[in-house]
PDB file of C-alpha atoms in Angstrom:
ATOM      1  CA  MET A  24       4.135   2.100  -6.228  1.00  0.00           C
ATOM      2  CA  THR A  25       1.388   1.422  -3.302  1.00  0.00           C
ATOM      3  CA  LEU A  26       0.292   5.285  -2.947  1.00  0.00           C
ATOM      4  CA  LEU A  27      -0.711   4.902  -7.026  1.00  0.00           C
ATOM      5  CA  PHE A  28      -2.310   1.488  -6.036  1.00  0.00           C
ATOM      6  CA  ALA A  29      -4.295   3.160  -2.895  1.00  0.00           C
ATOM      7  CA  ALA A  30      -5.503   6.938  -5.184  1.00  0.00           C
ATOM      8  CA  ARG A  31      -6.748   4.826  -8.065  1.00  0.00           C
ATOM      9  CA  PRO A  32     -10.375   5.936  -8.716  1.00  0.00           C
ATOM     10  CA  SER A  33     -13.024   3.941  -8.169  1.00  0.00           C
ATOM     11  CA  GLU A  34     -16.208   4.951  -7.822  1.00  0.00           C
ATOM     12  CA  ARG A  35     -16.671   3.453  -4.355  1.00  0.00           C
ATOM     13  CA  LEU A  36     -14.218   3.005  -1.483  1.00  0.00           C
ATOM     14  CA  ARG A  37     -14.395  -1.533  -1.886  1.00  0.00           C
ATOM     15  CA  ARG A  38     -12.432  -3.877  -0.303  1.00  0.00           C
ATOM     16  CA  GLU A  39      -9.110  -5.163  -1.423  1.00  0.00           C
ATOM     17  CA  PRO A  40      -8.195  -9.015  -1.713  1.00  0.00           C
ATOM     18  CA  VAL A  41      -5.981 -10.433   0.108  1.00  0.00           C
ATOM     19  CA  TRP A  42      -3.870 -11.776  -2.986  1.00  0.00           C
ATOM     20  CA  THR A  43      -3.910  -7.894  -4.383  1.00  0.00           C
ATOM     21  CA  TYR A  44      -1.330  -7.164  -1.033  1.00  0.00           C
ATOM     22  CA  ALA A  45       0.544  -9.908  -1.261  1.00  0.00           C
ATOM     23  CA  VAL A  46       1.072  -9.134  -4.893  1.00  0.00           C
ATOM     24  CA  ILE A  47       2.123  -5.265  -3.754  1.00  0.00           C
ATOM     25  CA  LEU A  48       4.475  -7.080  -1.128  1.00  0.00           C
ATOM     26  CA  ALA A  49       5.759  -8.741  -3.791  1.00  0.00           C
ATOM     27  CA  ILE A  50       6.352  -6.916  -7.001  1.00  0.00           C
ATOM     28  CA  GLY A  51       7.807  -3.708  -4.121  1.00  0.00           C
ATOM     29  CA  MET A  52       9.769  -7.106  -2.660  1.00  0.00           C
ATOM     30  CA  ALA A  53      11.138  -7.808  -6.539  1.00  0.00           C
ATOM     31  CA  TYR A  54      11.866  -3.637  -7.346  1.00  0.00           C
ATOM     32  CA  GLY A  55      13.851  -3.525  -4.043  1.00  0.00           C
ATOM     33  CA  LEU A  56      15.937  -6.873  -4.522  1.00  0.00           C
ATOM     34  CA  SER A  57      16.913  -5.254  -8.292  1.00  0.00           C
ATOM     35  CA  ASP A  58      18.104  -2.264  -6.518  1.00  0.00           C
ATOM     36  CA  GLU A  59      20.199  -4.628  -4.637  1.00  0.00           C
ATOM     37  CA  ILE A  60      21.744  -6.731  -6.909  1.00  0.00           C
ATOM     38  CA  HIS A  61      22.164  -3.935  -9.251  1.00  0.00           C
ATOM     39  CA  GLN A  62      24.044  -1.301  -6.046  1.00  0.00           C
ATOM     40  CA  PHE A  63      26.959  -4.661  -6.703  1.00  0.00           C
ATOM     41  CA  PHE A  64      27.622  -3.604  -9.731  1.00  0.00           C
ATOM     42  CA  VAL A  65      27.989   0.373  -9.205  1.00  0.00           C
ATOM     43  CA  PRO A  66      31.616   1.228  -8.557  1.00  0.00           C
ATOM     44  CA  ASN A  67      31.454   2.538  -4.823  1.00  0.00           C
ATOM     45  CA  ARG A  68      28.267   0.828  -3.596  1.00  0.00           C
ATOM     46  CA  SER A  69      28.085  -1.295  -1.684  1.00  0.00           C
ATOM     47  CA  THR A  70      24.826  -3.669  -1.269  1.00  0.00           C
ATOM     48  CA  SER A  71      22.251  -4.604   2.326  1.00  0.00           C
ATOM     49  CA  LEU A  72      20.962  -6.990   3.259  1.00  0.00           C
ATOM     50  CA  ALA A  73      19.733  -5.234   5.768  1.00  0.00           C
ATOM     51  CA  ASP A  74      17.895  -2.029   2.538  1.00  0.00           C
ATOM     52  CA  PHE A  75      16.607  -4.537   1.501  1.00  0.00           C
ATOM     53  CA  PHE A  76      14.401  -5.467   4.173  1.00  0.00           C
ATOM     54  CA  ALA A  77      13.716  -1.778   4.318  1.00  0.00           C
ATOM     55  CA  ASP A  78      12.578  -1.205   1.506  1.00  0.00           C
ATOM     56  CA  THR A  79      10.323  -4.760   2.000  1.00  0.00           C
ATOM     57  CA  LEU A  80       9.775  -3.006   5.308  1.00  0.00           C
ATOM     58  CA  GLY A  81       8.076   0.447   3.678  1.00  0.00           C
ATOM     59  CA  VAL A  82       6.542  -1.319   1.036  1.00  0.00           C
ATOM     60  CA  ALA A  83       5.059  -3.415   3.988  1.00  0.00           C
ATOM     61  CA  ALA A  84       3.877  -0.113   5.114  1.00  0.00           C
ATOM     62  CA  ALA A  85       3.161   1.649   3.072  1.00  0.00           C
ATOM     63  CA  ILE A  86      -0.110  -1.273   2.592  1.00  0.00           C
ATOM     64  CA  LEU A  87      -0.505  -0.605   6.439  1.00  0.00           C
ATOM     65  CA  ALA A  88      -1.338   2.565   5.955  1.00  0.00           C
ATOM     66  CA  ARG A  89      -3.451   2.123   3.414  1.00  0.00           C
ATOM     67  CA  HIS A  90      -5.931  -0.562   4.538  1.00  0.00           C
ATOM     68  CA  LEU A  91      -6.798   1.702   8.050  1.00  0.00           C
ATOM     69  CA  MET A  92      -7.442   5.541   5.405  1.00  0.00           C
ATOM     70  CA  TRP A  93      -9.362   2.922   3.767  1.00  0.00           C
ATOM     71  CA  LYS A  94     -10.906   1.784   7.467  1.00  0.00           C
ATOM     72  CA  TYR A  95     -11.169   5.014   7.954  1.00  0.00           C
ATOM     73  CA  LEU A  96     -12.590   6.280   4.788  1.00  0.00           C
ATOM     74  CA  ASN A  97     -15.252   3.743   4.585  1.00  0.00           C
ATOM     75  CA  ARG A  98     -16.476   4.586   8.989  1.00  0.00           C
ATOM     76  CA  ARG A  99     -16.620   7.540   7.531  1.00  0.00           C
ATOM     77  CA  ILE A 100     -18.826   7.726   3.768  1.00  0.00           C
ATOM     78  CA  THR A 101     -21.065   4.627   6.136  1.00  0.00           C
ATOM     79  CA  ASN A 102     -21.603   7.378   9.293  1.00  0.00           C
ATOM     80  CA  ILE A 103     -22.306  10.486   7.700  1.00  0.00           C
ATOM     81  CA  GLU A 104     -25.571   7.567   5.124  1.00  0.00           C
ATOM     82  CA  TYR A 105     -26.658   7.120   7.918  1.00  0.00           C
ATOM     83  CA  ARG A 106     -27.327  10.530   9.399  1.00  0.00           C
ATOM     84  CA  ARG A 107     -28.354  11.473   5.947  1.00  0.00           C
ATOM     85  CA  LYS A 108     -30.953   8.900   6.347  1.00  0.00           C
ATOM     86  CA  SER A 109     -32.520   9.572   9.869  1.00  0.00           C
ATOM     87  CA  ARG A 110     -33.325  13.263   8.852  1.00  0.00           C
ATOM     88  CA  ASP A 111     -35.344  11.852   5.983  1.00  0.00           C
ATOM     89  CA  PRO A 112     -39.141  11.994   6.706  1.00  0.00           C
TER      90      PRO A 112
END
């Protein structure tokens, strides 16, 4: 889900508001919780709080990776634009 968020098309890189990351984290946590509840009703499967926290950590890691990717790409684009402007007479 976070990868789809990161891959959505836009005409330029822009910083996402913090609430966007919070909503993505909440949706990921809800999905992980629903998966654990589902496993409770499946024979030979167990529900684990550790699995829920692992799912949550995975979503948080994906959000962090997306944020760091944004910072890196934005810095590269800014440097390229600066070099182009400094070369033009």
